[in-house]
Amino acid sequence: MEAVRLRYQTIDVQGFDIHVRSLRDNQQFSDTLGEAEALGISSAQWSLFGVVWDSSAVLANEMATFAVEGKRILEVGCGLALTSLLLNARHADITATDIHPEAGNFLIENVRLNSGMKIPFLRTGWNDLSDGLGEFDVIIGSDILYEREHIALLSEFIERHAKPQCEVILVDPGRLNHAAFSKKMVTLGYSHSQHKPETSGFLTEEFKGQVLHYFRLN
């Protein structure tokens, strides 16, 4: 990877100090071999995986007190995987996925910075029908419904990887696709609720989005 400017920060997630190596800002870019371009990731989109967004901080805080014992958890579109790092610190069974060619490398380094156990990671797209991930009790993600086509892709991906009883928790910053996605999830047998998170303790600006919660029984 060509030289990009990096940033090191420590993020307090309800008493857990999570150390994160990120891109310095969203103006960084490096795609020497054209890997990202081949995956449909433009130069304008390239850096988005490598910045800690408010939505990811909200998700991490939601999961800081979530009951994790005995549950296999999948973070979808993890980016810098702040929530996966937090769950790893809580000794949860967490697996992370992202399509970005650099996400896995940043995850390895951030696990090292936190002296954590290795987090299973797979670089995969939502339309990969043979990714071998298996099924999960809980599927989570933050700000992953930013394209209309993601409604079908994400719901179908979840359906392939959800156990018969499954909980899905997504943080949406206020994009326009979550209502249609929720309707799709209801057709798959999930109940749906949403709530405004309390973010005054860790965000400097009001969070305009919602935490979306879906639950399906056996």
PDB file of C-alpha atoms in Angstrom:
ATOM      1  CA  MET A   1       0.000   0.000   0.000  1.00  0.00           C
ATOM      2  CA  GLU A   2       1.304   3.457  -0.909  1.00  0.00           C
ATOM      3  CA  ALA A   3       2.018   5.717   2.052  1.00  0.00           C
ATOM      4  CA  VAL A   4      -1.127   7.115   3.606  1.00  0.00           C
ATOM      5  CA  ARG A   5      -1.271   9.274   6.698  1.00  0.00           C
ATOM      6  CA  LEU A   6      -2.446   7.457   9.795  1.00  0.00           C
ATOM      7  CA  ARG A   7      -3.924   8.381  13.140  1.00  0.00           C
ATOM      8  CA  TYR A   8      -3.713   6.586  16.472  1.00  0.00           C
ATOM      9  CA  GLN A   9      -6.439   7.159  19.041  1.00  0.00           C
ATOM     10  CA  THR A  10      -7.940   5.587  22.129  1.00  0.00           C
ATOM     11  CA  ILE A  11     -11.735   5.449  22.265  1.00  0.00           C
ATOM     12  CA  ASP A  12     -13.480   4.994  25.610  1.00  0.00           C
ATOM     13  CA  VAL A  13     -16.452   2.682  25.149  1.00  0.00           C
ATOM     14  CA  GLN A  14     -18.165   2.564  28.539  1.00  0.00           C
ATOM     15  CA  GLY A  15     -14.949   1.899  30.424  1.00  0.00           C
ATOM     16  CA  PHE A  16     -13.219  -0.141  27.722  1.00  0.00           C
ATOM     17  CA  ASP A  17     -10.220   1.678  26.227  1.00  0.00           C
ATOM     18  CA  ILE A  18     -10.125   0.601  22.578  1.00  0.00           C
ATOM     19  CA  HIS A  19      -6.929   1.546  20.734  1.00  0.00           C
ATOM     20  CA  VAL A  20      -7.457   2.227  17.040  1.00  0.00           C
ATOM     21  CA  ARG A  21      -5.123   2.845  14.136  1.00  0.00           C
ATOM     22  CA  SER A  22      -7.140   4.637  11.473  1.00  0.00           C
ATOM     23  CA  LEU A  23      -6.600   6.771   8.425  1.00  0.00           C
ATOM     24  CA  ARG A  24      -5.795  10.351   9.373  1.00  0.00           C
ATOM     25  CA  ASP A  25      -8.895  11.565   7.512  1.00  0.00           C
ATOM     26  CA  ASN A  26     -11.181  10.654   4.626  1.00  0.00           C
ATOM     27  CA  GLN A  27      -8.868  12.293   2.079  1.00  0.00           C
ATOM     28  CA  GLN A  28      -6.385   9.392   2.120  1.00  0.00           C
ATOM     29  CA  PHE A  29      -6.151   7.037  -0.866  1.00  0.00           C
ATOM     30  CA  SER A  30      -4.008   4.121  -1.990  1.00  0.00           C
ATOM     31  CA  ASP A  31      -4.971   1.507  -4.572  1.00  0.00           C
ATOM     32  CA  THR A  32      -1.707   0.729  -6.348  1.00  0.00           C
ATOM     33  CA  LEU A  33      -2.815  -2.673  -7.643  1.00  0.00           C
ATOM     34  CA  GLY A  34      -6.352  -1.589  -8.487  1.00  0.00           C
ATOM     35  CA  GLU A  35      -7.875  -4.069  -6.028  1.00  0.00           C
ATOM     36  CA  ALA A  36     -10.460  -1.640  -4.709  1.00  0.00           C
ATOM     37  CA  GLU A  37     -11.347  -0.394  -8.171  1.00  0.00           C
ATOM     38  CA  ALA A  38     -11.918  -3.978  -9.314  1.00  0.00           C
ATOM     39  CA  LEU A  39     -14.381  -4.387  -6.440  1.00  0.00           C
ATOM     40  CA  GLY A  40     -16.268  -1.256  -7.458  1.00  0.00           C
ATOM     41  CA  ILE A  41     -14.758   0.925  -4.714  1.00  0.00           C
ATOM     42  CA  SER A  42     -14.039   4.347  -6.214  1.00  0.00           C
ATOM     43  CA  SER A  43     -11.274   6.705  -5.096  1.00  0.00           C
ATOM     44  CA  ALA A  44     -13.916   8.827  -3.354  1.00  0.00           C
ATOM     45  CA  GLN A  45     -15.163   5.774  -1.404  1.00  0.00           C
ATOM     46  CA  TRP A  46     -11.786   4.186  -0.685  1.00  0.00           C
ATOM     47  CA  SER A  47     -11.106   5.923   2.630  1.00  0.00           C
ATOM     48  CA  LEU A  48     -14.561   5.390   4.151  1.00  0.00           C
ATOM     49  CA  PHE A  49     -13.591   2.054   5.737  1.00  0.00           C
ATOM     50  CA  GLY A  50     -10.695   3.637   7.626  1.00  0.00           C
ATOM     51  CA  VAL A  51     -12.376   6.403   9.637  1.00  0.00           C
ATOM     52  CA  VAL A  52     -14.225   6.055  12.946  1.00  0.00           C
ATOM     53  CA  TRP A  53     -17.738   7.298  12.151  1.00  0.00           C
ATOM     54  CA  ASP A  54     -20.363   8.273  14.710  1.00  0.00           C
ATOM     55  CA  SER A  55     -22.520   5.300  13.683  1.00  0.00           C
ATOM     56  CA  SER A  56     -19.753   2.860  14.602  1.00  0.00           C
ATOM     57  CA  ALA A  57     -19.293   4.545  17.977  1.00  0.00           C
ATOM     58  CA  VAL A  58     -23.039   4.238  18.614  1.00  0.00           C
ATOM     59  CA  LEU A  59     -22.972   0.536  17.728  1.00  0.00           C
ATOM     60  CA  ALA A  60     -19.971  -0.103  19.976  1.00  0.00           C
ATOM     61  CA  ASN A  61     -21.736   1.580  22.885  1.00  0.00           C
ATOM     62  CA  GLU A  62     -24.899  -0.427  22.221  1.00  0.00           C
ATOM     63  CA  MET A  63     -22.885  -3.642  22.366  1.00  0.00           C
ATOM     64  CA  ALA A  64     -20.862  -2.695  25.457  1.00  0.00           C
ATOM     65  CA  THR A  65     -23.593  -4.082  27.726  1.00  0.00           C
ATOM     66  CA  PHE A  66     -25.189  -6.558  25.322  1.00  0.00           C
ATOM     67  CA  ALA A  67     -25.504 -10.121  26.615  1.00  0.00           C
ATOM     68  CA  VAL A  68     -22.860 -12.041  24.632  1.00  0.00           C
ATOM     69  CA  GLU A  69     -22.448 -15.341  26.450  1.00  0.00           C
ATOM     70  CA  GLY A  70     -23.091 -18.357  24.236  1.00  0.00           C
ATOM     71  CA  LYS A  71     -23.790 -16.231  21.157  1.00  0.00           C
ATOM     72  CA  ARG A  72     -21.963 -16.298  17.845  1.00  0.00           C
ATOM     73  CA  ILE A  73     -21.844 -12.709  16.564  1.00  0.00           C
ATOM     74  CA  LEU A  74     -21.096 -11.361  13.067  1.00  0.00           C
ATOM     75  CA  GLU A  75     -20.184  -7.738  12.278  1.00  0.00           C
ATOM     76  CA  VAL A  76     -21.094  -6.904   8.682  1.00  0.00           C
ATOM     77  CA  GLY A  77     -19.297  -4.136   6.766  1.00  0.00           C
ATOM     78  CA  CYS A  78     -17.013  -3.709   9.747  1.00  0.00           C
ATOM     79  CA  GLY A  79     -14.671  -1.016   8.404  1.00  0.00           C
ATOM     80  CA  LEU A  80     -12.254  -0.386  11.276  1.00  0.00           C
ATOM     81  CA  ALA A  81     -14.282  -2.878  13.342  1.00  0.00           C
ATOM     82  CA  LEU A  82     -14.533  -0.738  16.481  1.00  0.00           C
ATOM     83  CA  THR A  83     -17.439  -2.855  17.709  1.00  0.00           C
ATOM     84  CA  SER A  84     -15.631  -6.103  16.957  1.00  0.00           C
ATOM     85  CA  LEU A  85     -12.643  -4.843  18.948  1.00  0.00           C
ATOM     86  CA  LEU A  86     -14.950  -3.917  21.837  1.00  0.00           C
ATOM     87  CA  LEU A  87     -16.642  -7.328  21.751  1.00  0.00           C
ATOM     88  CA  ASN A  88     -13.246  -9.020  21.564  1.00  0.00           C
ATOM     89  CA  ALA A  89     -12.255  -7.158  24.740  1.00  0.00           C
ATOM     90  CA  ARG A  90     -15.429  -8.609  26.289  1.00  0.00           C
ATOM     91  CA  HIS A  91     -14.322 -12.114  25.176  1.00  0.00           C
ATOM     92  CA  ALA A  92     -17.321 -12.513  22.867  1.00  0.00           C
ATOM     93  CA  ASP A  93     -17.387 -14.928  19.919  1.00  0.00           C
ATOM     94  CA  ILE A  94     -17.086 -12.282  17.178  1.00  0.00           C
ATOM     95  CA  THR A  95     -16.395 -12.614  13.453  1.00  0.00           C
ATOM     96  CA  ALA A  96     -15.913  -9.589  11.181  1.00  0.00           C
ATOM     97  CA  THR A  97     -16.453  -9.099   7.446  1.00  0.00           C
ATOM     98  CA  ASP A  98     -15.895  -6.303   4.962  1.00  0.00           C
ATOM     99  CA  ILE A  99     -15.323  -6.104   1.220  1.00  0.00           C
ATOM    100  CA  HIS A 100     -12.563  -3.480   1.412  1.00  0.00           C
ATOM    101  CA  PRO A 101      -9.103  -4.912   0.574  1.00  0.00           C
ATOM    102  CA  GLU A 102      -7.422  -3.101   3.493  1.00  0.00           C
ATOM    103  CA  ALA A 103      -9.977  -3.799   6.242  1.00  0.00           C
ATOM    104  CA  GLY A 104      -8.384  -7.092   7.253  1.00  0.00           C
ATOM    105  CA  ASN A 105      -4.898  -5.585   7.534  1.00  0.00           C
ATOM    106  CA  PHE A 106      -6.143  -2.754   9.755  1.00  0.00           C
ATOM    107  CA  LEU A 107      -8.033  -5.260  11.906  1.00  0.00           C
ATOM    108  CA  ILE A 108      -4.910  -7.352  12.483  1.00  0.00           C
ATOM    109  CA  GLU A 109      -2.978  -4.267  13.593  1.00  0.00           C
ATOM    110  CA  ASN A 110      -5.776  -3.002  15.826  1.00  0.00           C
ATOM    111  CA  VAL A 111      -6.146  -6.399  17.508  1.00  0.00           C
ATOM    112  CA  ARG A 112      -2.403  -6.248  18.216  1.00  0.00           C
ATOM    113  CA  LEU A 113      -2.700  -2.731  19.649  1.00  0.00           C
ATOM    114  CA  ASN A 114      -5.370  -3.994  22.024  1.00  0.00           C
ATOM    115  CA  SER A 115      -3.470  -7.176  22.952  1.00  0.00           C
ATOM    116  CA  GLY A 116      -6.556  -9.134  21.973  1.00  0.00           C
ATOM    117  CA  MET A 117      -7.256 -12.609  20.683  1.00  0.00           C
ATOM    118  CA  LYS A 118      -7.334 -13.021  16.911  1.00  0.00           C
ATOM    119  CA  ILE A 119     -10.683 -11.975  15.410  1.00  0.00           C
ATOM    120  CA  PRO A 120     -11.800 -14.214  12.514  1.00  0.00           C
ATOM    121  CA  PHE A 121     -12.147 -11.997   9.434  1.00  0.00           C
ATOM    122  CA  LEU A 122     -13.382 -12.642   5.913  1.00  0.00           C
ATOM    123  CA  ARG A 123     -13.181 -10.226   3.020  1.00  0.00           C
ATOM    124  CA  THR A 124     -16.413 -10.888   1.188  1.00  0.00           C
ATOM    125  CA  GLY A 125     -19.294  -9.197  -0.570  1.00  0.00           C
ATOM    126  CA  TRP A 126     -22.940  -9.717   0.280  1.00  0.00           C
ATOM    127  CA  ASN A 127     -23.584 -11.470  -3.043  1.00  0.00           C
ATOM    128  CA  ASP A 128     -20.999 -14.204  -2.393  1.00  0.00           C
ATOM    129  CA  LEU A 129     -23.120 -17.340  -2.034  1.00  0.00           C
ATOM    130  CA  SER A 130     -20.219 -19.573  -0.969  1.00  0.00           C
ATOM    131  CA  ASP A 131     -18.381 -17.547   1.680  1.00  0.00           C
ATOM    132  CA  GLY A 132     -18.430 -20.390   4.228  1.00  0.00           C
ATOM    133  CA  LEU A 133     -19.270 -18.131   7.172  1.00  0.00           C
ATOM    134  CA  GLY A 134     -21.994 -20.348   8.580  1.00  0.00           C
ATOM    135  CA  GLU A 135     -24.847 -19.139  10.792  1.00  0.00           C
ATOM    136  CA  PHE A 136     -24.932 -16.652  13.663  1.00  0.00           C
ATOM    137  CA  ASP A 137     -27.072 -15.818  16.680  1.00  0.00           C
ATOM    138  CA  VAL A 138     -26.501 -12.076  16.307  1.00  0.00           C
ATOM    139  CA  ILE A 139     -25.683  -9.971  13.230  1.00  0.00           C
ATOM    140  CA  ILE A 140     -24.643  -6.331  13.640  1.00  0.00           C
ATOM    141  CA  GLY A 141     -23.561  -3.406  11.467  1.00  0.00           C
ATOM    142  CA  SER A 142     -23.357   0.379  11.288  1.00  0.00           C
ATOM    143  CA  ASP A 143     -24.208   2.691   8.378  1.00  0.00           C
ATOM    144  CA  ILE A 144     -24.435  -0.088   5.791  1.00  0.00           C
ATOM    145  CA  LEU A 145     -27.701   0.885   4.061  1.00  0.00           C
ATOM    146  CA  TYR A 146     -26.385   3.797   2.021  1.00  0.00           C
ATOM    147  CA  GLU A 147     -27.432   2.454  -1.393  1.00  0.00           C
ATOM    148  CA  ARG A 148     -30.925   1.380  -2.479  1.00  0.00           C
ATOM    149  CA  GLU A 149     -29.571  -1.909  -3.810  1.00  0.00           C
ATOM    150  CA  HIS A 150     -28.256  -2.741  -0.342  1.00  0.00           C
ATOM    151  CA  ILE A 151     -31.806  -3.461   0.870  1.00  0.00           C
ATOM    152  CA  ALA A 152     -32.012  -6.706  -1.087  1.00  0.00           C
ATOM    153  CA  LEU A 153     -28.315  -7.598  -0.868  1.00  0.00           C
ATOM    154  CA  LEU A 154     -28.070  -7.173   2.902  1.00  0.00           C
ATOM    155  CA  SER A 155     -31.386  -8.849   3.748  1.00  0.00           C
ATOM    156  CA  GLU A 156     -30.486 -11.865   1.597  1.00  0.00           C
ATOM    157  CA  PHE A 157     -27.009 -12.027   3.155  1.00  0.00           C
ATOM    158  CA  ILE A 158     -28.547 -11.954   6.625  1.00  0.00           C
ATOM    159  CA  GLU A 159     -31.035 -14.667   5.681  1.00  0.00           C
ATOM    160  CA  ARG A 160     -28.196 -16.953   4.573  1.00  0.00           C
ATOM    161  CA  HIS A 161     -26.240 -16.437   7.791  1.00  0.00           C
ATOM    162  CA  ALA A 162     -28.938 -16.107  10.445  1.00  0.00           C
ATOM    163  CA  LYS A 163     -29.806 -18.994  12.723  1.00  0.00           C
ATOM    164  CA  PRO A 164     -33.536 -19.762  12.924  1.00  0.00           C
ATOM    165  CA  GLN A 165     -33.562 -17.626  16.084  1.00  0.00           C
ATOM    166  CA  CYS A 166     -31.516 -14.525  15.361  1.00  0.00           C
ATOM    167  CA  GLU A 167     -31.127 -10.944  16.511  1.00  0.00           C
ATOM    168  CA  VAL A 168     -30.030  -8.192  14.105  1.00  0.00           C
ATOM    169  CA  ILE A 169     -28.850  -4.797  15.342  1.00  0.00           C
ATOM    170  CA  LEU A 170     -28.024  -2.047  12.846  1.00  0.00           C
ATOM    171  CA  VAL A 171     -27.189   1.614  13.410  1.00  0.00           C
ATOM    172  CA  ASP A 172     -28.455   3.901  10.667  1.00  0.00           C
ATOM    173  CA  PRO A 173     -27.398   7.580  10.692  1.00  0.00           C
ATOM    174  CA  GLY A 174     -30.582   8.776   9.008  1.00  0.00           C
ATOM    175  CA  ARG A 175     -30.339   7.568   5.439  1.00  0.00           C
ATOM    176  CA  LEU A 176     -33.486   6.939   3.427  1.00  0.00           C
ATOM    177  CA  ASN A 177     -33.315   3.172   2.970  1.00  0.00           C
ATOM    178  CA  HIS A 178     -33.957   1.819   6.461  1.00  0.00           C
ATOM    179  CA  ALA A 179     -37.771   1.875   6.236  1.00  0.00           C
ATOM    180  CA  ALA A 180     -37.811  -0.311   3.118  1.00  0.00           C
ATOM    181  CA  PHE A 181     -35.183  -2.577   4.674  1.00  0.00           C
ATOM    182  CA  SER A 182     -37.318  -2.981   7.800  1.00  0.00           C
ATOM    183  CA  LYS A 183     -40.317  -3.974   5.688  1.00  0.00           C
ATOM    184  CA  LYS A 184     -38.157  -6.587   3.960  1.00  0.00           C
ATOM    185  CA  MET A 185     -36.976  -7.976   7.291  1.00  0.00           C
ATOM    186  CA  VAL A 186     -40.565  -8.295   8.501  1.00  0.00           C
ATOM    187  CA  THR A 187     -41.346 -10.463   5.449  1.00  0.00           C
ATOM    188  CA  LEU A 188     -38.471 -12.721   6.571  1.00  0.00           C
ATOM    189  CA  GLY A 189     -40.171 -13.276   9.919  1.00  0.00           C
ATOM    190  CA  TYR A 190     -38.488 -10.640  12.081  1.00  0.00           C
ATOM    191  CA  SER A 191     -40.149  -8.316  14.537  1.00  0.00           C
ATOM    192  CA  HIS A 192     -38.880  -4.745  14.256  1.00  0.00           C
ATOM    193  CA  SER A 193     -38.277  -1.897  16.669  1.00  0.00           C
ATOM    194  CA  GLN A 194     -36.018   1.138  16.733  1.00  0.00           C
ATOM    195  CA  HIS A 195     -34.829   3.688  19.242  1.00  0.00           C
ATOM    196  CA  LYS A 196     -32.834   6.869  19.499  1.00  0.00           C
ATOM    197  CA  PRO A 197     -29.531   6.176  21.274  1.00  0.00           C
ATOM    198  CA  GLU A 198     -28.285   8.239  24.197  1.00  0.00           C
ATOM    199  CA  THR A 199     -25.037   9.664  22.837  1.00  0.00           C
ATOM    200  CA  SER A 200     -24.360  12.711  25.013  1.00  0.00           C
ATOM    201  CA  GLY A 201     -21.580  10.893  26.826  1.00  0.00           C
ATOM    202  CA  PHE A 202     -19.425  10.161  23.778  1.00  0.00           C
ATOM    203  CA  LEU A 203     -20.480  12.252  20.754  1.00  0.00           C
ATOM    204  CA  THR A 204     -20.003  15.992  20.432  1.00  0.00           C
ATOM    205  CA  GLU A 205     -22.955  16.443  18.059  1.00  0.00           C
ATOM    206  CA  GLU A 206     -26.520  15.151  18.110  1.00  0.00           C
ATOM    207  CA  PHE A 207     -26.897  11.780  16.410  1.00  0.00           C
ATOM    208  CA  LYS A 208     -29.744  12.061  13.938  1.00  0.00           C
ATOM    209  CA  GLY A 209     -30.108   8.360  13.260  1.00  0.00           C
ATOM    210  CA  GLN A 210     -31.651   5.314  14.918  1.00  0.00           C
ATOM    211  CA  VAL A 211     -30.677   1.930  16.282  1.00  0.00           C
ATOM    212  CA  LEU A 212     -32.667  -0.652  14.311  1.00  0.00           C
ATOM    213  CA  HIS A 213     -33.464  -3.898  16.068  1.00  0.00           C
ATOM    214  CA  TYR A 214     -34.823  -7.068  14.489  1.00  0.00           C
ATOM    215  CA  PHE A 215     -35.583 -10.339  16.226  1.00  0.00           C
ATOM    216  CA  ARG A 216     -36.796 -13.688  14.922  1.00  0.00           C
ATOM    217  CA  LEU A 217     -37.801 -16.686  17.015  1.00  0.00           C
ATOM    218  CA  ASN A 218     -37.399 -20.308  15.893  1.00  0.00           C
TER     219      ASN A 218
END
